[in-house]
Coordinates of C-alpha atoms in Angstrom, one line a residue:
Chain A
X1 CA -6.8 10.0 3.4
X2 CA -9.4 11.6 0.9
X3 CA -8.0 9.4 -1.7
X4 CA -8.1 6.4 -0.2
X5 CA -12.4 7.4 1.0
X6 CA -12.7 7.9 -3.1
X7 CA -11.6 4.7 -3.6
X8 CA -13.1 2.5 -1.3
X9 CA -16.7 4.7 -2.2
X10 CA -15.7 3.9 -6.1
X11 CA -15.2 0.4 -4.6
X12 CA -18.6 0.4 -3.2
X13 CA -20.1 1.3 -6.2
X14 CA -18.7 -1.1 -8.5
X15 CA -19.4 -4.4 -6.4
X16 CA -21.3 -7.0 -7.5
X17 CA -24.3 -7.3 -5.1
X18 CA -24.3 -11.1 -3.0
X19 CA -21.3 -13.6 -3.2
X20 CA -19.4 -14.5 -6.5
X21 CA -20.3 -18.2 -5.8
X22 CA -24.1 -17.2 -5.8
X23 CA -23.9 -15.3 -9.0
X24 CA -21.6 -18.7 -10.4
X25 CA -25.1 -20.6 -9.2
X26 CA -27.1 -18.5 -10.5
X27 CA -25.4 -18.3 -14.2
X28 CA -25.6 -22.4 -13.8
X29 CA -29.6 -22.3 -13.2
X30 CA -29.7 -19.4 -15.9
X31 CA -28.0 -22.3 -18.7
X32 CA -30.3 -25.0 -17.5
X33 CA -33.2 -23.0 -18.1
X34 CA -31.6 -21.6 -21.8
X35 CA -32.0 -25.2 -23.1
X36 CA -34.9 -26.0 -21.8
X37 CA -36.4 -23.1 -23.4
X38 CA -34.4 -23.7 -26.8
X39 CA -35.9 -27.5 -26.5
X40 CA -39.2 -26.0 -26.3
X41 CA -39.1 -23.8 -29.3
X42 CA -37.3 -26.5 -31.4
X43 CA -39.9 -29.1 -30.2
X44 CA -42.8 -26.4 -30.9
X45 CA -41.0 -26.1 -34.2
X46 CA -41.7 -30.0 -35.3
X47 CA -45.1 -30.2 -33.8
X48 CA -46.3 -27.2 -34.7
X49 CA -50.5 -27.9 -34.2
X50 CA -49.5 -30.1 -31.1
X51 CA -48.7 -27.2 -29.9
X52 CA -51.2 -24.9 -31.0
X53 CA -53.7 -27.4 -29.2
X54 CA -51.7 -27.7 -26.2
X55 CA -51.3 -23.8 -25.6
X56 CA -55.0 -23.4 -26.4
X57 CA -56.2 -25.9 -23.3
X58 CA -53.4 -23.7 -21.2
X59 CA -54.9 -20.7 -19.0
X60 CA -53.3 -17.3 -20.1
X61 CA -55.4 -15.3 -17.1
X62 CA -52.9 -17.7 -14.7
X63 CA -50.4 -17.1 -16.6
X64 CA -50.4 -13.2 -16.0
X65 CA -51.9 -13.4 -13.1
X66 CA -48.1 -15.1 -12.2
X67 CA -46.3 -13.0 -13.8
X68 CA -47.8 -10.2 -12.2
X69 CA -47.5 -11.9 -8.7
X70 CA -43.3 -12.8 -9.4
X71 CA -43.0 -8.9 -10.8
X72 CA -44.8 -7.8 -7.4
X73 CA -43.2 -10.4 -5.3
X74 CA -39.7 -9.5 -6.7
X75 CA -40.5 -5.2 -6.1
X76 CA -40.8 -6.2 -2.2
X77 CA -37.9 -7.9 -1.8
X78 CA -35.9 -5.1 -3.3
X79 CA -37.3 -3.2 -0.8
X80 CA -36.8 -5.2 2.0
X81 CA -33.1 -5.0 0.9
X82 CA -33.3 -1.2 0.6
X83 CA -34.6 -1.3 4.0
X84 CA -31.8 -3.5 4.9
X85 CA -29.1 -0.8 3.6
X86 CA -30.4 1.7 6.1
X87 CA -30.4 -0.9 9.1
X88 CA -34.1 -1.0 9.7
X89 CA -34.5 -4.9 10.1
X90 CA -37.5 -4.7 11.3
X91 CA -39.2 -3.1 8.1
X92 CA -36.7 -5.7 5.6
X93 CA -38.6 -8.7 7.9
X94 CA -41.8 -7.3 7.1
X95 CA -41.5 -6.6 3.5
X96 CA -39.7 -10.3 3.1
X97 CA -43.3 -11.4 4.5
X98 CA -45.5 -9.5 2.4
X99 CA -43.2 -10.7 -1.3
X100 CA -43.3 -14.5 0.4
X101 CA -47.5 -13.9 0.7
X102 CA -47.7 -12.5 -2.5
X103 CA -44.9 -15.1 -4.0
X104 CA -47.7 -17.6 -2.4
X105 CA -50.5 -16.7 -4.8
X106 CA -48.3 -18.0 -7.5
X107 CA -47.8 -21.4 -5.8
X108 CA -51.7 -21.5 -5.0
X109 CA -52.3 -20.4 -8.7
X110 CA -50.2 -22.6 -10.5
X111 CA -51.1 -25.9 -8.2
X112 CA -54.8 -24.8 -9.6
X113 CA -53.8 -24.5 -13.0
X114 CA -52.3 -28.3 -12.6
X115 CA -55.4 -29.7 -11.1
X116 CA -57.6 -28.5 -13.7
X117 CA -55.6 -30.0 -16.5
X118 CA -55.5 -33.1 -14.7
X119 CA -59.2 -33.0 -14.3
X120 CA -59.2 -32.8 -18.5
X121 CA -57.5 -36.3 -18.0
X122 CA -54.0 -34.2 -19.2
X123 CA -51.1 -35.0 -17.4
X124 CA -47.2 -34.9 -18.5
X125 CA -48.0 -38.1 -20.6
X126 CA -50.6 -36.6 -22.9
X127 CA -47.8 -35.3 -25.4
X128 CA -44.8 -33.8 -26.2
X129 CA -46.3 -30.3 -25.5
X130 CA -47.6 -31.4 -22.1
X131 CA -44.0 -33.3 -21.2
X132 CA -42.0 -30.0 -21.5
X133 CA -45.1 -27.9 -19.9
X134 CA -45.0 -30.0 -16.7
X135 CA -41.5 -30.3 -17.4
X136 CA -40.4 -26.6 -17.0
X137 CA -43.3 -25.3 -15.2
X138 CA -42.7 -27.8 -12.1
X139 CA -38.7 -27.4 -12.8
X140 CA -39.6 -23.2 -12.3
X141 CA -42.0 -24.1 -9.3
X142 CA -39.1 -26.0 -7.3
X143 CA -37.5 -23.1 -7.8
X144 CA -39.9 -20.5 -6.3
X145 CA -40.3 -23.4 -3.1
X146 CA -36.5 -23.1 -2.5
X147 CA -36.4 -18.9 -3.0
X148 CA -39.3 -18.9 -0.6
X149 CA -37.1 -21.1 2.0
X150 CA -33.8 -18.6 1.1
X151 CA -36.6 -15.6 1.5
X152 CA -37.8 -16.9 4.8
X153 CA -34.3 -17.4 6.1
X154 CA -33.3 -14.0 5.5
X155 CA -36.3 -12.9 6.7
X156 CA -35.8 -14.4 10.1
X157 CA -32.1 -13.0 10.2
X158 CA -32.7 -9.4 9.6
X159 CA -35.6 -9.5 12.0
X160 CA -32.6 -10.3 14.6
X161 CA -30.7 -7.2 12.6
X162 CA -27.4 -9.7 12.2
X163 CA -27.1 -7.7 8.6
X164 CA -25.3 -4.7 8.5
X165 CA -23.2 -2.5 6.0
X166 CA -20.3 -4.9 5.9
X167 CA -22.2 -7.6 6.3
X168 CA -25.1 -7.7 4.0
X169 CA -23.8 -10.3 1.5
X170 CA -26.2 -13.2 2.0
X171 CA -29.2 -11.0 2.4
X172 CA -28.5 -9.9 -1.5
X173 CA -27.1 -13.4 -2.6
X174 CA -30.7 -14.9 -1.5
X175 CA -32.5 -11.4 -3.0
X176 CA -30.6 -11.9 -6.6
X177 CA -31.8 -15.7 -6.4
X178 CA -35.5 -14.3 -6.0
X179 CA -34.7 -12.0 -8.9
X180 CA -33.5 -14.9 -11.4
X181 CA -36.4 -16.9 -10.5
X182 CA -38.6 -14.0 -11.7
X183 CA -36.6 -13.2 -14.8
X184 CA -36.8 -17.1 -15.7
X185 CA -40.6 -16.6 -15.3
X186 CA -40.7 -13.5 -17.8
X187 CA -39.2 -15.9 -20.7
X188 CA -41.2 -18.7 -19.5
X189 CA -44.6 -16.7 -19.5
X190 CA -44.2 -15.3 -23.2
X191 CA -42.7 -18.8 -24.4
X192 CA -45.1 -20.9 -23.0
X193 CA -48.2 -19.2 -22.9
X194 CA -48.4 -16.1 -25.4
X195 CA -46.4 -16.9 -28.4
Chain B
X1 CA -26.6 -8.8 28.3
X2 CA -29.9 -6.4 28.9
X3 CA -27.6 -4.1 27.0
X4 CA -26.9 -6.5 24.2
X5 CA -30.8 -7.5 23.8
X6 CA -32.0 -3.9 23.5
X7 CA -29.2 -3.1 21.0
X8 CA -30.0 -6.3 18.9
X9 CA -34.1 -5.1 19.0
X10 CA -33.5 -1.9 17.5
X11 CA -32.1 -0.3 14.3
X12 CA -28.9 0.1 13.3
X13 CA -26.9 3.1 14.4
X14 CA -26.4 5.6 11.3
X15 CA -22.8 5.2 10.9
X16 CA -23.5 1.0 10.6
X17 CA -26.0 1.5 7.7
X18 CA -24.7 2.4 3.8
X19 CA -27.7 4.1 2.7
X20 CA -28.4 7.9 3.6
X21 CA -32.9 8.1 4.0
X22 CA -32.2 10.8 0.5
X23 CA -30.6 7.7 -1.4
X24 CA -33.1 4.9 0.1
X25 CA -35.7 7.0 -1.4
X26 CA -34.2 7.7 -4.6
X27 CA -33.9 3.5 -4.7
X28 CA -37.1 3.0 -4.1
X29 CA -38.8 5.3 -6.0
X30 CA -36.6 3.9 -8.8
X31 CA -37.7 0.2 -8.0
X32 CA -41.3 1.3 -7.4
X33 CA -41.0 3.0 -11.6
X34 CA -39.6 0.0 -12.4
X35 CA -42.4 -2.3 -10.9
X36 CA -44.9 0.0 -12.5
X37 CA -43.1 -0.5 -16.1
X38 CA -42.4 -4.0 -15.6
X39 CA -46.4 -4.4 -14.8
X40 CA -47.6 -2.0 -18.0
X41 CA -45.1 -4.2 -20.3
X42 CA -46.4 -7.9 -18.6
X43 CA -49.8 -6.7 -19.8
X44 CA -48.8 -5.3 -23.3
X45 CA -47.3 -8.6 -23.6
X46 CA -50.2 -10.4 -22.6
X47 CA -52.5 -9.0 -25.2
X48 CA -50.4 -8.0 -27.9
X49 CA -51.9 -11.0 -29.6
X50 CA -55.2 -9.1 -30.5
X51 CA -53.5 -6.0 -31.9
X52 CA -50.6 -7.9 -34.1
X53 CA -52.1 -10.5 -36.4
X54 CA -48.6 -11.7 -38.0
X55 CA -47.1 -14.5 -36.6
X56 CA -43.4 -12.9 -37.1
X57 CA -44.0 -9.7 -35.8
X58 CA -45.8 -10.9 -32.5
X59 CA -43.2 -13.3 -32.0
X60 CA -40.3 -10.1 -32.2
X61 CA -42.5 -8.0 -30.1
X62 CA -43.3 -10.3 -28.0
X63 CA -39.5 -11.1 -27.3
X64 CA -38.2 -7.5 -27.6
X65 CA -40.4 -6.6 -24.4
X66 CA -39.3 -10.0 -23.0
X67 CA -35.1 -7.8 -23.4
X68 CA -36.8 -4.8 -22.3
X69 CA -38.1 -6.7 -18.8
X70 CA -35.0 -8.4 -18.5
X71 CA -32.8 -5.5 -18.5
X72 CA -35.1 -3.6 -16.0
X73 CA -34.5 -6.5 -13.8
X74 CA -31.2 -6.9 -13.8
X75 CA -30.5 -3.0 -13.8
X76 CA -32.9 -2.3 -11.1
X77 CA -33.7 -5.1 -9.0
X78 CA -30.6 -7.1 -9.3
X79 CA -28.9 -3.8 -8.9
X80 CA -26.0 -4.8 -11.7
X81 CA -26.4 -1.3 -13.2
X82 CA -23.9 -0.3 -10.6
X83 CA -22.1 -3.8 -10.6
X84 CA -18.9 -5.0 -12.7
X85 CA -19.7 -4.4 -16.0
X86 CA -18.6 -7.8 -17.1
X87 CA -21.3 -9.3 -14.8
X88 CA -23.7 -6.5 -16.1
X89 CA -23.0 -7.4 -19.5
X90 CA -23.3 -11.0 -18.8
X91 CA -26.9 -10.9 -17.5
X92 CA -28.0 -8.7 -20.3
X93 CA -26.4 -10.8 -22.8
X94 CA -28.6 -13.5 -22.0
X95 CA -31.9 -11.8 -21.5
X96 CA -30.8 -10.7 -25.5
X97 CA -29.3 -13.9 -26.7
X98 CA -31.6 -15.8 -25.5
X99 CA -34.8 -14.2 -27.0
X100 CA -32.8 -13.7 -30.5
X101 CA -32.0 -17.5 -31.0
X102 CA -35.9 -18.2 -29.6
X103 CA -37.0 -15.9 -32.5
X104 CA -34.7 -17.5 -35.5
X105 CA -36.0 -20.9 -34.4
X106 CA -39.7 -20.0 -34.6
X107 CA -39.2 -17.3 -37.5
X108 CA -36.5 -19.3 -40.0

């Protein structure tokens, strides 16, 4: 009896969070994203003051100011799943909300940024530079539209507390999806903007 | 089916959650150190640039605290810390690869 309660809590323990076909997804987004970013340092490589130019006419305030937003965005919905662990549904909802508002100021940021290069006449035309900048940027905001449509589907479903300990898979499936998305960001922002 | 409404508006019964309040708190104070590290590194990051003048060196420090993020993400957020350690090891091999090969290509 005690042996088998060791078990199943060393069971616990050692499970990877979500579904195994949701971390297979995930590790599939994850390779897209590797050779994009590998294309974009080999590219950066052959046009070196293309890209000097380019990264210069990019805004690195919008740039943090996303990062920070995915970081802050990504702490919420940990803790809407945290919330979820102890059954409070309610609470999970609410935090869900507040990481899809903040999530938002990324959308609203990043639409901005776009606008403002297209008022320099710069679009995904321009150059190589700007090809992959639109190119993975826009890839990375689909992305963030589709985590925001897993994060308000969640949300709506542990409002109605249909989560519980046996049956919190999806909720961490869609939370490790919102987690991926950030990471991506956090190579993306250096790559992109800094370096 | 009153019954049944009133049940599905309020929290789960102890017993139904997998979480005592003494380990919720422990997560989230963890998650909430890891936000704050996360935040202080994204800045560092950010401005690094004025501090390091060699193109070599920014580029390594820039991608070491790119691992360092990385790995508080997938330990802490993503909760693999506590996950298979294939899957663990997985995550963090690409949050180390990655970075390395972006680093040879701009560096070699």
């Amino acid at each position: 009896m005690n042996n088998s309660i060791v078990s199943e809590t060393a069971l616990e323990k050692h499970r990877l969070p979500g579904d195994l076909a949701m971390w297979f997804f995930i590790l599939a987004e994850l390779t897209v994203f590797a050779i994009l970013f590998i294309g974009f340092a080999v590219a950066e490589q052959l046009n070196a003051e293309m890209f000097i130019e380019g990264k210069a006419k990019l805004h690195q305030i919008a740039g943090l100011m996303n990062t920070l937003t995915l970081i802050t965005s990504s702490f919420f919905v940990a803790l809407a799943l945290n919330a979820m662990h102890t059954g409070d549904g309610k609470k999970s909802a609410k935090l869900l909300v507040v990481a899809k508002l903040v999530a938002s100021i990324y959308i609203v940021v990043k639409l901005w940024e776009y606008l403002s290069l297209f008022e320099q006449d710069i679009d995904i035309e321009t150059n190589t530079f700007f090809t992959l900048y639109f190119l993975i940027t826009f890839f990375h905001l689909m992305h963030i539209l589709l985590g925001m449509v897993i994060l308000t589907f969640i949300a709506v479903k542990a409002n109605k507390n249909e989560y519980n300990a046996s049956n919190i898979s999806g909720f961490e499936s869609g939370a490790s999806y919102w987690h991926m998305v950030d990471m991506l960001w956090i190579i993306l922002f250096p790559l992109i903007y800094v370096i | 089916m009153a019954y049944g409404r009133y049940a599905l508006d309020n929290t789960l019964p102890a017993n139904l959650c997998d979480l005592t309040p003494m380990q919720t708190l422990y997560s989230n104070n963890k998650n909430t150190l890891s936000w704050l590290w996360l935040m202080i590194l994204t800045i560092i990051s950010s401005f690094i640039g004025l501090v390091i003048n060699n193109k070599a060196l920014l580029i390594g420090a820039v991608l070491f605290i790119v691992f360092l993020k990385g790995q508080q993400i997938i330990d802490t957020f993503m909760e693999l810390a506590q996950a298979p350690k294939f899957w663990r090891r997985l995550l963090l091999g690409y949050v180390t690869v990655l970075p390395i090969i972006i680093c040879l290509i701009y560096v070699l």
